[in-house]
XYZ file of C-alpha atoms in Angstrom:
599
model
C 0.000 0.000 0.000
C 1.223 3.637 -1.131
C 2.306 6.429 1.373
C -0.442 8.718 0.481
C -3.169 5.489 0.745
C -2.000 5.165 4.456
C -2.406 8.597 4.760
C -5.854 8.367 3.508
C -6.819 5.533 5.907
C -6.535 7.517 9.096
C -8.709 10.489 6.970
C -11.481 7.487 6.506
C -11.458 6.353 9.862
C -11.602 9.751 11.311
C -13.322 12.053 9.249
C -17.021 12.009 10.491
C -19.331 13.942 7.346
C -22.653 15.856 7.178
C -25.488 14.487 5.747
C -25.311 15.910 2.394
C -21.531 15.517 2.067
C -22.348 11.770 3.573
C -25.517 10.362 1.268
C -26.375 12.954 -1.792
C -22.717 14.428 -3.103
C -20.456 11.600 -1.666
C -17.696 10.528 -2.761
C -17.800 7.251 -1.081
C -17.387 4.300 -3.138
C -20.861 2.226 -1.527
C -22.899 5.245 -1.812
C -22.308 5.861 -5.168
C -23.193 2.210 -5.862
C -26.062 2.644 -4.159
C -27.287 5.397 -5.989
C -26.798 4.275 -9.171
C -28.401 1.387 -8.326
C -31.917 3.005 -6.531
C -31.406 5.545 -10.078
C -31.075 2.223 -12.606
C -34.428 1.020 -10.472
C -36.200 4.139 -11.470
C -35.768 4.068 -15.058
C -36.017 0.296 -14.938
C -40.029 1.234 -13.694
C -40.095 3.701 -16.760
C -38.428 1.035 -18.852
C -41.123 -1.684 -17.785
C -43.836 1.100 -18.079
C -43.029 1.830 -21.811
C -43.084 -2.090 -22.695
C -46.104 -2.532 -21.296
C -47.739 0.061 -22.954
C -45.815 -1.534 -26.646
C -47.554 -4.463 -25.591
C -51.055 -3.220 -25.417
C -50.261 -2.245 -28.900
C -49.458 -5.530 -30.190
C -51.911 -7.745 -27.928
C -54.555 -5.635 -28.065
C -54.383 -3.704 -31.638
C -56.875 -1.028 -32.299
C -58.376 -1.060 -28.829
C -59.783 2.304 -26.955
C -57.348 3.478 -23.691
C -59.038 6.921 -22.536
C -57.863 6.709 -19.544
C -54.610 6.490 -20.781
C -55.244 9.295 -23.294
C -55.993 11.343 -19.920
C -52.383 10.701 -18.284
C -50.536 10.839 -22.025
C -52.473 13.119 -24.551
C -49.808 13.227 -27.099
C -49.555 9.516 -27.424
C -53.036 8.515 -27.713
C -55.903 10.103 -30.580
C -59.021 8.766 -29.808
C -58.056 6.699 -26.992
C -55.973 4.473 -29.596
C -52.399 4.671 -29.046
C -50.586 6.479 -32.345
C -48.060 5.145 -34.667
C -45.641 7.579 -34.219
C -46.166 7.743 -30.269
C -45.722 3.341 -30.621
C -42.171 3.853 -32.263
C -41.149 6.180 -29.724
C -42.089 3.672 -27.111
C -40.058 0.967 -29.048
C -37.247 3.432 -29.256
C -37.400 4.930 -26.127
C -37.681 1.616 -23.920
C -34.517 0.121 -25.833
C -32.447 2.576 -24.924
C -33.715 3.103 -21.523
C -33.028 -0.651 -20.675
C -30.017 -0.895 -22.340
C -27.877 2.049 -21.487
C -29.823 3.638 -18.452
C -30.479 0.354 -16.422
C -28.329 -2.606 -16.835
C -25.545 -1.100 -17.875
C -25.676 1.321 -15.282
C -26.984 -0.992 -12.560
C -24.538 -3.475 -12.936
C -21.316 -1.368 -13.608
C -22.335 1.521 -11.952
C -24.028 -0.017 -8.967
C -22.523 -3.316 -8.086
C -19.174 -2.220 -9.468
C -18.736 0.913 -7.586
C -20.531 -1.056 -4.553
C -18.051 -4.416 -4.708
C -14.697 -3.782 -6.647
C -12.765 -2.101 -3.359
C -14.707 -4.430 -0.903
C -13.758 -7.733 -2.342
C -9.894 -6.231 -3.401
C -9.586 -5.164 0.265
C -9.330 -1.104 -0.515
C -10.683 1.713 1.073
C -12.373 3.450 -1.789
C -11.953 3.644 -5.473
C -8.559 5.160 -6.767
C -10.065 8.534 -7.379
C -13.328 8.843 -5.514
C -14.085 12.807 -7.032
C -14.114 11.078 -10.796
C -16.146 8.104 -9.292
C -18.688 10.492 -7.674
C -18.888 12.569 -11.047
C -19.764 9.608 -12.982
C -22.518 8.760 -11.141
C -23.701 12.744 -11.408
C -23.237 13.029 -15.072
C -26.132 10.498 -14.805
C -28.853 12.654 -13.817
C -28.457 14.953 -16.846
C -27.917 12.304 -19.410
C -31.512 10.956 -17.754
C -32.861 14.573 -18.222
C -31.783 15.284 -21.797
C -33.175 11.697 -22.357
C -36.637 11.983 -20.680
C -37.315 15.521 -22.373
C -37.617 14.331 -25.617
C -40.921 13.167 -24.967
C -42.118 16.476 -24.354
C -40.405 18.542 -26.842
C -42.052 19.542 -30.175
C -42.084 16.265 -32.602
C -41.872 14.121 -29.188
C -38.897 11.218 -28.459
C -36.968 9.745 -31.286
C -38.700 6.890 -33.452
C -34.890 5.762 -34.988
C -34.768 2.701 -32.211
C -32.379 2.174 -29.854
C -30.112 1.803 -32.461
C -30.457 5.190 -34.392
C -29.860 4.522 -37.855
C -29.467 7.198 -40.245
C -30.957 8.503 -41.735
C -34.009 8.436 -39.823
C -31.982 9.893 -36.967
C -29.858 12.229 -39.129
C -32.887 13.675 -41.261
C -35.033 16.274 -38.728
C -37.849 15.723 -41.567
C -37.447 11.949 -41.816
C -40.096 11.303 -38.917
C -41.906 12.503 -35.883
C -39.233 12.482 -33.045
C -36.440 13.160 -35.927
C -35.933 17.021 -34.579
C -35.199 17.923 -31.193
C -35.910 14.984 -29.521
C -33.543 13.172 -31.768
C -30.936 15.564 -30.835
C -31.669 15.220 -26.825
C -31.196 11.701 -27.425
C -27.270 11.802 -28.877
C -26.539 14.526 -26.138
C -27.689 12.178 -23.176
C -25.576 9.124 -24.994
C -22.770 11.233 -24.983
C -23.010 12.730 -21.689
C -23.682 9.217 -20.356
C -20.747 7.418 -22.358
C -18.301 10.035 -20.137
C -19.757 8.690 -16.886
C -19.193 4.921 -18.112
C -15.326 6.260 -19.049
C -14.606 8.259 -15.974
C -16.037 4.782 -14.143
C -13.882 2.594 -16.044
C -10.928 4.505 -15.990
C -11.345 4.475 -11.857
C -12.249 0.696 -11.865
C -9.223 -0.418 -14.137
C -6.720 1.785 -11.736
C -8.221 0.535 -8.281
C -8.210 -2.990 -9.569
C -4.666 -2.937 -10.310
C -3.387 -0.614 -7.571
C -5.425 -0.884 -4.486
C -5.897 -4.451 -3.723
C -4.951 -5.528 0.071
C -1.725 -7.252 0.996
C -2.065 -11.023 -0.332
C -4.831 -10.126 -3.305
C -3.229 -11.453 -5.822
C -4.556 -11.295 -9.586
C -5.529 -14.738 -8.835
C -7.144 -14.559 -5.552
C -9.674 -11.794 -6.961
C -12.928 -12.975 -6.497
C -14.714 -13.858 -10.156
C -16.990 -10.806 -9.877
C -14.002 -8.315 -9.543
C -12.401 -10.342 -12.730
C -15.416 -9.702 -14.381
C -16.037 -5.684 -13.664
C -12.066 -5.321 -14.426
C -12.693 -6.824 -17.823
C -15.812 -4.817 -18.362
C -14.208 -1.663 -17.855
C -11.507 -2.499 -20.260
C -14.545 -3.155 -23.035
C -16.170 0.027 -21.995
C -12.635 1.912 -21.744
C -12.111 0.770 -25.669
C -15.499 0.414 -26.922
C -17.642 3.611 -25.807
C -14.924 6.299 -27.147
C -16.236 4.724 -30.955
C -19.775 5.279 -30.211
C -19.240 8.876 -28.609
C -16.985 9.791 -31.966
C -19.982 8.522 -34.157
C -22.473 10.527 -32.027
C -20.510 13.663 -32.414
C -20.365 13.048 -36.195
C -24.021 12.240 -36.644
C -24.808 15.345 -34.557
C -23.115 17.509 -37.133
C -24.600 16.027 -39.609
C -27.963 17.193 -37.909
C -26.582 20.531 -37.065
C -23.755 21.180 -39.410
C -24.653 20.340 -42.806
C -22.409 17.816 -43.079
C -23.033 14.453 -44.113
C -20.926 11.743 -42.677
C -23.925 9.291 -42.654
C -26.581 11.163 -44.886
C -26.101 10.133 -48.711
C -29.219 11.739 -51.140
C -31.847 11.817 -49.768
C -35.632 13.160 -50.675
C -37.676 13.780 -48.332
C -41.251 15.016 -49.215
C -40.339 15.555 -53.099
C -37.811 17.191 -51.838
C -33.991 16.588 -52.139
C -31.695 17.732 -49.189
C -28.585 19.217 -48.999
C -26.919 15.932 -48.030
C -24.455 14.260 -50.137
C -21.923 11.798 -49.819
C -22.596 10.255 -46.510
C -22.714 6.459 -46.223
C -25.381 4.827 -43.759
C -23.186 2.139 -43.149
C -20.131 3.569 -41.599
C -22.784 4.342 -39.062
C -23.891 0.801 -38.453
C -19.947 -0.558 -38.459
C -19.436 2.431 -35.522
C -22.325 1.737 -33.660
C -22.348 -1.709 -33.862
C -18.283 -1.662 -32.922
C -19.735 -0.439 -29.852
C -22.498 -2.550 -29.924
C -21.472 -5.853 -29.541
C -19.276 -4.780 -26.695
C -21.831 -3.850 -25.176
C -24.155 -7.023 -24.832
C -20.581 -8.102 -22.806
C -20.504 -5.074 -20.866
C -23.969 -6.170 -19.620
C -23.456 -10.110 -19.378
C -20.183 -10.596 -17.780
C -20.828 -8.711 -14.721
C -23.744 -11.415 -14.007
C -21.309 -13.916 -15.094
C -18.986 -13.028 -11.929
C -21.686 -12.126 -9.629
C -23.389 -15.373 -10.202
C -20.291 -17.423 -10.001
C -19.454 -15.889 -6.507
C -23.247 -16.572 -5.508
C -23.527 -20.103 -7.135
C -20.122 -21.368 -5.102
C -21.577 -19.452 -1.592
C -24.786 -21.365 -1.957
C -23.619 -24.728 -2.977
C -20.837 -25.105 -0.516
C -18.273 -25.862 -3.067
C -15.253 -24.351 -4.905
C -16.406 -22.412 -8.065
C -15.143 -25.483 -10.632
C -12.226 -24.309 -13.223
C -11.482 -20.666 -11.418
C -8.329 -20.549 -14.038
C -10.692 -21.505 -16.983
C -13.237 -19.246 -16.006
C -10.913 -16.320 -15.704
C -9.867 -17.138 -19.187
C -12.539 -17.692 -20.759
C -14.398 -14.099 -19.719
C -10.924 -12.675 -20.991
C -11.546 -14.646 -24.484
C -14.837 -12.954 -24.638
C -13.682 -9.895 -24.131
C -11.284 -10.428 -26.775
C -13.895 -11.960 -29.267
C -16.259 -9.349 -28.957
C -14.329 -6.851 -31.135
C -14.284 -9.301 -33.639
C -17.809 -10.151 -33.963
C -19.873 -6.748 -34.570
C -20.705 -7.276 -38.488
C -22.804 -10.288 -37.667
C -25.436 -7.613 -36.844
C -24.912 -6.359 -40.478
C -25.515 -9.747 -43.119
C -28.417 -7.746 -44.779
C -26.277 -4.706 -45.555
C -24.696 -5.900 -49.029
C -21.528 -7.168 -46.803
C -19.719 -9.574 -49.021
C -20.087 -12.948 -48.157
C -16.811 -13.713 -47.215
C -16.614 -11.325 -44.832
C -19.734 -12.532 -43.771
C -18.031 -15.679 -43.360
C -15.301 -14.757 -41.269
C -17.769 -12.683 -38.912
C -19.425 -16.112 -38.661
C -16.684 -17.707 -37.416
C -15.820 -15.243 -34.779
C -19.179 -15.185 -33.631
C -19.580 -19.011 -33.001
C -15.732 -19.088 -31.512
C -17.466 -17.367 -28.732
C -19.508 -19.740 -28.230
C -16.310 -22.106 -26.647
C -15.620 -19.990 -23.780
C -19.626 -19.275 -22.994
C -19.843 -22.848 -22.804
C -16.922 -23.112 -20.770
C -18.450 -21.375 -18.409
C -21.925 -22.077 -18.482
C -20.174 -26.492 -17.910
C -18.255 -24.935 -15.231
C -21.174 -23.526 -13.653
C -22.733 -26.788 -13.603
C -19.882 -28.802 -12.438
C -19.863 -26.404 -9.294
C -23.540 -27.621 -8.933
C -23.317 -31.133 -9.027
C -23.559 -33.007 -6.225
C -23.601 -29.803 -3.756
C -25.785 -28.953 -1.368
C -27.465 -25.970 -2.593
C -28.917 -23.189 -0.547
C -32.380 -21.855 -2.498
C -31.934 -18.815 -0.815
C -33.578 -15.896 -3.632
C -30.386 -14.757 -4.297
C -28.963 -18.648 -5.867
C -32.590 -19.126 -7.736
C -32.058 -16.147 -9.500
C -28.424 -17.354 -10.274
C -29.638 -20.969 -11.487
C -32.342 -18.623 -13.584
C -29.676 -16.208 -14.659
C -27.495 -20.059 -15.948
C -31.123 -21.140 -17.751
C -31.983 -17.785 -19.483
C -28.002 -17.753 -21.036
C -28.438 -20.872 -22.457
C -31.588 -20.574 -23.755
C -30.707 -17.519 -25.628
C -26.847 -19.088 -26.318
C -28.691 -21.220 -28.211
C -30.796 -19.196 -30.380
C -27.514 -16.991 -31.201
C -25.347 -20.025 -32.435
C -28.477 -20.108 -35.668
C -28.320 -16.205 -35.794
C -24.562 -16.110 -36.250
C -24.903 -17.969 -39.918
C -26.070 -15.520 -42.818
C -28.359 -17.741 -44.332
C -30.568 -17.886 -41.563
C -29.839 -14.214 -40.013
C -30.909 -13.361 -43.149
C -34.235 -15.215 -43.052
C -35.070 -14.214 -39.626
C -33.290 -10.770 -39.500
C -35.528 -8.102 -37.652
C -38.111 -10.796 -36.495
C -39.495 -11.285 -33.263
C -37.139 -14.167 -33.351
C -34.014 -12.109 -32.883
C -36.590 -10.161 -30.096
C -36.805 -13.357 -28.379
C -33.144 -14.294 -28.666
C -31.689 -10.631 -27.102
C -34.459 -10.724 -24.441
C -33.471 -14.352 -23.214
C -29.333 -13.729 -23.144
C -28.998 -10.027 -22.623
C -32.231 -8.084 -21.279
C -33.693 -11.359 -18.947
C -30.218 -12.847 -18.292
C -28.887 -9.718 -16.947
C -31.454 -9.027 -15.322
C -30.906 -11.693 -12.776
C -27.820 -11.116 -12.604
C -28.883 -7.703 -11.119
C -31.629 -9.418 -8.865
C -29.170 -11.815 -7.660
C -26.463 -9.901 -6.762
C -29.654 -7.774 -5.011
C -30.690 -10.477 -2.619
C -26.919 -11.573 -2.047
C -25.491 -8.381 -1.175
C -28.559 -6.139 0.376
C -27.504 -7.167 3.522
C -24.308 -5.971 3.004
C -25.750 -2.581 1.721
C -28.057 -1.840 4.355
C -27.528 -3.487 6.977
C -30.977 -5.903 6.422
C -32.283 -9.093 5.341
C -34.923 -9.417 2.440
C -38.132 -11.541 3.229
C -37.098 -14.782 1.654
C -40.188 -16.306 1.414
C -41.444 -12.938 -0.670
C -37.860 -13.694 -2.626
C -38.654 -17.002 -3.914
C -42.093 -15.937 -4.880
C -40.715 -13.166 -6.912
C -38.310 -15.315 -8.943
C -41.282 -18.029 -9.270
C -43.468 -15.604 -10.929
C -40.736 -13.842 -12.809
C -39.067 -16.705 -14.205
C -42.102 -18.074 -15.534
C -43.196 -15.100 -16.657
C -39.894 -14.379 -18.711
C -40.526 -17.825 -20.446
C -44.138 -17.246 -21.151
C -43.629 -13.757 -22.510
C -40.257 -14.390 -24.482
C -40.546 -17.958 -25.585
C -43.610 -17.841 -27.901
C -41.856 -14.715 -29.696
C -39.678 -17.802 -31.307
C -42.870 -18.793 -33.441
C -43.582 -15.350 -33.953
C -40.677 -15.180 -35.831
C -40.758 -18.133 -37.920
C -44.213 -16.787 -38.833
C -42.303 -13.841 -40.240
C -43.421 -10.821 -37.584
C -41.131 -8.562 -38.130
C -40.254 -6.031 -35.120
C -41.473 -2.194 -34.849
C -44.143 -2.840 -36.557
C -47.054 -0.939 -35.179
C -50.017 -2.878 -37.199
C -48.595 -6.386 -38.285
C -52.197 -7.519 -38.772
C -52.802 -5.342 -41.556
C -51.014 -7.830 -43.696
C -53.164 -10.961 -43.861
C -50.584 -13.751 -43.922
C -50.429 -12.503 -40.396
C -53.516 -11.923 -38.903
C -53.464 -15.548 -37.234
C -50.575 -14.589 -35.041
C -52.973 -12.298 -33.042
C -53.791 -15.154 -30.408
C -50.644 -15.923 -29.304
C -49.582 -12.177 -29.727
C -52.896 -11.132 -27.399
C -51.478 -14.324 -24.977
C -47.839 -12.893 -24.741
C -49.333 -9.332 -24.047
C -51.421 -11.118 -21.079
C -48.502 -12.701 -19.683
C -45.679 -9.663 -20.179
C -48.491 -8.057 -17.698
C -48.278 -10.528 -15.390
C -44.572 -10.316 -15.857
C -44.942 -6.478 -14.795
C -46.950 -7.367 -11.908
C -44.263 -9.506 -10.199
C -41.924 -6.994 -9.855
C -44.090 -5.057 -7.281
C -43.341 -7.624 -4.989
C -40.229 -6.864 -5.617
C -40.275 -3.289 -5.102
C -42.596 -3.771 -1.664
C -40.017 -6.472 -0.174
C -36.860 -3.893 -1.133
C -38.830 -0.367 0.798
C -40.403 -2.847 3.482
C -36.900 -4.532 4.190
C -34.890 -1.147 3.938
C -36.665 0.102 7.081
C -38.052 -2.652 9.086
C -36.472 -5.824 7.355
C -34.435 -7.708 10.569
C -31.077 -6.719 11.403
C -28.207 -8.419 8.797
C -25.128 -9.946 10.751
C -21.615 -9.709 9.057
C -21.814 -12.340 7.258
C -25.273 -13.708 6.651
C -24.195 -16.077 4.383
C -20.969 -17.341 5.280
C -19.429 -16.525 2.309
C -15.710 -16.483 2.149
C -14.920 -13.071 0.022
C -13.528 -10.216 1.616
C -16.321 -7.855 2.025
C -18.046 -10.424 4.465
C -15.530 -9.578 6.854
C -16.358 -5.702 6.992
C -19.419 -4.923 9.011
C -22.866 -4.529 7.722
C -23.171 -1.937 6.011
C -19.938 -1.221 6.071
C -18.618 1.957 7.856
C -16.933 5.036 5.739
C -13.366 3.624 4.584
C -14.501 -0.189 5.231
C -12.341 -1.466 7.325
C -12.213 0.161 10.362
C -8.181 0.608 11.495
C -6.591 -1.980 10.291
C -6.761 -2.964 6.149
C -7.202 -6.642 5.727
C -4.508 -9.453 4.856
C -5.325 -12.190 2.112
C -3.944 -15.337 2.561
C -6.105 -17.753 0.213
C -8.206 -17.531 -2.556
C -11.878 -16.683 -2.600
C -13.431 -19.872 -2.794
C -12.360 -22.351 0.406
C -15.655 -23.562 0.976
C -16.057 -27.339 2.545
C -12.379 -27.808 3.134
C -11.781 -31.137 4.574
C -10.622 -30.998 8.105
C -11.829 -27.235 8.599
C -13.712 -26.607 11.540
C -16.533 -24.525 9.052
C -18.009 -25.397 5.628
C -16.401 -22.151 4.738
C -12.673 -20.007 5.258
C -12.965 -16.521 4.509
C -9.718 -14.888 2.323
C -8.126 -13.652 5.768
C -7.771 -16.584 7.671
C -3.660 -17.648 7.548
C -3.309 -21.448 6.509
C -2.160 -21.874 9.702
C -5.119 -21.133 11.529
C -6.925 -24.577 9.885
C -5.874 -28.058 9.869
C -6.414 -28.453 5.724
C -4.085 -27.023 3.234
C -4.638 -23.612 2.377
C -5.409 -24.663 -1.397
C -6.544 -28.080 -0.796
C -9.339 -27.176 -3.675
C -7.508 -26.002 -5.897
C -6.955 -22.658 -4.948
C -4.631 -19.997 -6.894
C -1.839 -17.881 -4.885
């Protein structure tokens, strides 16, 4: 540990803050977590809200909503919710749950809230850029929310914002100012996900307690470190691309825009090329569905070993095989693009990147399964949602290994089967991942335990509901529904989908409905849920040894000591089923590393 770090304990452990200083502008590493967590909640409610509102669309097409013509005037004519408004949803919701609540939730929350826990540190590396990530947030929410009221309302482009319906203000409703809001919150955004990356990268690599090696880090911290990396060289591509498609909005120039007519009438654009746009984004893009699945992938390998008593199987290969994906997923972004004209070798070649990724997902998803067999599994919330979080990656593994050939990604392109398949293995998938690492490590947070028994009901409902909403979309697909379509019935080689469209409406409801038990069982527990001991679930990582919550600078006096790795759990001979990181091999009769562990 540094001079100056020393230096900063004793300011930790003595410096006693006001309220404001302590919980709104802190620069505490656990209460920015928090925050960005309770803020990714927020517009995951908004998120929800706008889906369920796409799906009265498409279950119940052509129906009257006055009363929700009363609460949103501009979205509704007649009570019947408008094409335009129904586009804006799609785009809107997309974007929200993408960038504004997993991304942000699971880097921004559980990173900020783990990384110097489990390494043993006292905060992050720089804690004023940490707490200005998380407040560059608020804006980028702002700039993003007030396109729905601004003249032309939100952006109809989807999430994706190709030109030029996003670089044309007279393309389409939402193509003007709230277009424009829209790049300005992704770019204010994309500097809070550097200025986090940049501080998780550094603390990873210079703060970890004495003993952490690279090797005894916990698979979650493995995970965030490799995430920032992706964001660190990933995000700067999208944020260049932004800038250039906001001159060509405000500029004249025309980077993305080639001729276009618009109206009868041709614009001033010339040149531009659509597709540089779609390589850019979708350089980003691909990144991206990492940045939101390996964070899971290390929370739910910490929470799978804690529940099943047992070593996490293959810790090297594991740590490899997240690296390999973080590798492979510059390679494989054209696979989003076989319907552009790309030339089928290339196409080729982006086919075999894309299933080479497959190897180390299924690495992990056999090591995962190793670690469960034969244990003797806890099914505390937290591990249900892990074993979901293991089912909903496979099941939408799968469906990508027949997306990443052209000749069916071009059959099924823009389907509801490539819906189905991104809702299973990003949206759903991470999402567990986020209400795992919830149930494991609100204790830790606030000092409380969750109502279990409301826990298991929640992941009941919700897992079922995920399968009954996303499943069926399959079918949908090989019927040929394509996606943002606002009134697929009016061609009639699809009007007998409306059944089983009306029947996944009905049960993305139900869906919706689960997560208010959610919501009650997080505000009941926060206040009046029963006091959380240190280590609730005898778990061997580091931040299980720091009270709960834990107190400004973690650790009190004296920093930690590591002297094993992070998963000594049922060691024969030991006096426990589990031996946290700081016990010294001498303190138990069994070898330090009699499971394999990594110094």
């Amino acid at each position: 540990m540094s001079t100056s770090h020393a230096a900063a304990t004793t300011e930790h452990v003595e410096h006693e803050l006001g309220f404001f200083r302590k919980y709104i502008f802190s620069l505490d590493h656990k209460i920015i977590g928090i925050q960005y967590l309770l803020t990714s909640m927020v517009m995951a409610l908004i998120g929800g809200v706008l889906a369920m509102l796409i799906r009265l669309q498409l279950g119940f097409p052509g129906w009257r909503w006055p009363e929700l013509q009363a609460l949103m005037p501009g979205g509704f004519q007649n009570g019947v919710l408008k094409p335009d408004f129904y586009l804006a949803l799609v785009t809107m919701h997309g974007t929200i749950m993408i960038f504004f609540v997993l991304t942000t939730a699971l880097s921004g929350g559980f990173g900020n809230f783990l990384i110097p826990l489990q390494i043993g540190a006292r905060d992050m590396a720089f804690p004023f850029m940490n707490a200005l990530s998380y407040w560059l947030y608020p804006p980028a929410v702002v700039l993003l929310l007030a396109a729905f009221v601004v003249t032309g309302g939100a952006p109809s482009s989807g999430w994706t914002a190709y030109p030029p319906l996003s670089a044309v203000a007279q393309a389409a409703p939402g193509s003007g100012l709230g277009q424009t809001l829209w790049l300005l919150s992704l770019v204010v955004l994309i500097l809070a996900f550097l200025f986090g990356g940049l501080n998780y990268i550094t603390t990873v690599l210079q703060l970890r307690a004495r003993g952490m090696s690279m090797l005894r880090l916990p698979l979650t911290i493995w995970a965030m470190f490799i995430t920032a990396l992706l964001m660190l060289l990933s995000f700067p591509v999208l944020t260049a691309a932004v800038i250039m498609l906001l001159f060509d909005r405000l500029a004249g120039t025309s980077f993305f825009v080639p001729e276009v007519v618009v109206g009868g009438q041709l614009l001033s654009h010339t040149g531009g090329n659509p597709i540089l746009w779609q390589h850019l984004f979708w350089f980003l893009g691909h990144p991206e569905v990492y940045v939101l699945i390996l964070p899971p992938m290390g929370m739910v390998s910490d929470i799978l070993a804690a529940n099943s008593r047992k070593p996490i199987f293959g810790y090297p290969f594991m740590v490899g095989s997240m690296a390999a994906i973080g590798i492979l997923s510059f390679l494989v972004w054209g696979h989003h693009m076989y319907t552009s004209g790309m030339h089928p070798l290339v196409g080729m070649a982006f086919m075999t990147t894309t299933l080479a990724i497959a190897v180390p997902s299924a690495v992990k998803t056999f090591n995962w399964l190793a670690t469960l067999w034969r244990a003797r599994i806890r099914f505390t919330p937290a591990m249900l949602f892990a074993i979901g979080f293991v089912s909903l990656f496979v099941t939408g593994g799968l469906t990508g290994v027949f997306l990443a050939q052209p000749p069916v990604d071009i059959q099924m392109h823009d389907t509801y089967f490539v819906v189905a398949h991104f809702h299973f293995v990003m949206a759903s998938a991470a999402m567990f991942g986020v209400f795992a690492g919830v149930y494991h490590w609100f204790p830790k947070m606030f000092g409380r335990m969750l109502n279990e028994r409301l826990g298991r009901l929640h992941f009941w409902l919700t897992f079922i509901g995920i399968y009954a909403t996303f499943f069926p979309m399959h079918f949908l697909g090989f019927a040929g529904v394509t996606r943002r379509y606002y009134a697929y019935q009016l061609f009639e080689r699809l009007r007998d989908v409306q059944p089983l469209n009306t029947a996944i409406s009905i049960a993305a409801f139900g869906l919706g409905l689960a997560q208010l038990l959610f919501i009650a069982n997080f505000v009941y527990s926060l206040f009046w849920g029963p006091r959380a001991e240190r280590n609730p679930w005898r778990a061997t990582t580091l931040e299980w040894q720091a009270p709960s919550p834990p107190p400004h600078g973690n650790w009190g006096a004296v920093e930690p000591e590591v002297h094993r790795w992070a998963y000594d759990y049922s060691v024969p001979g030991a006096p426990e089923d589990f031996i946290p990181q700081t016990t010294p091999a001498a303190a138990v009769a069994a070898p330090a590393h009699g499971h394999g562990g990594h110094a």
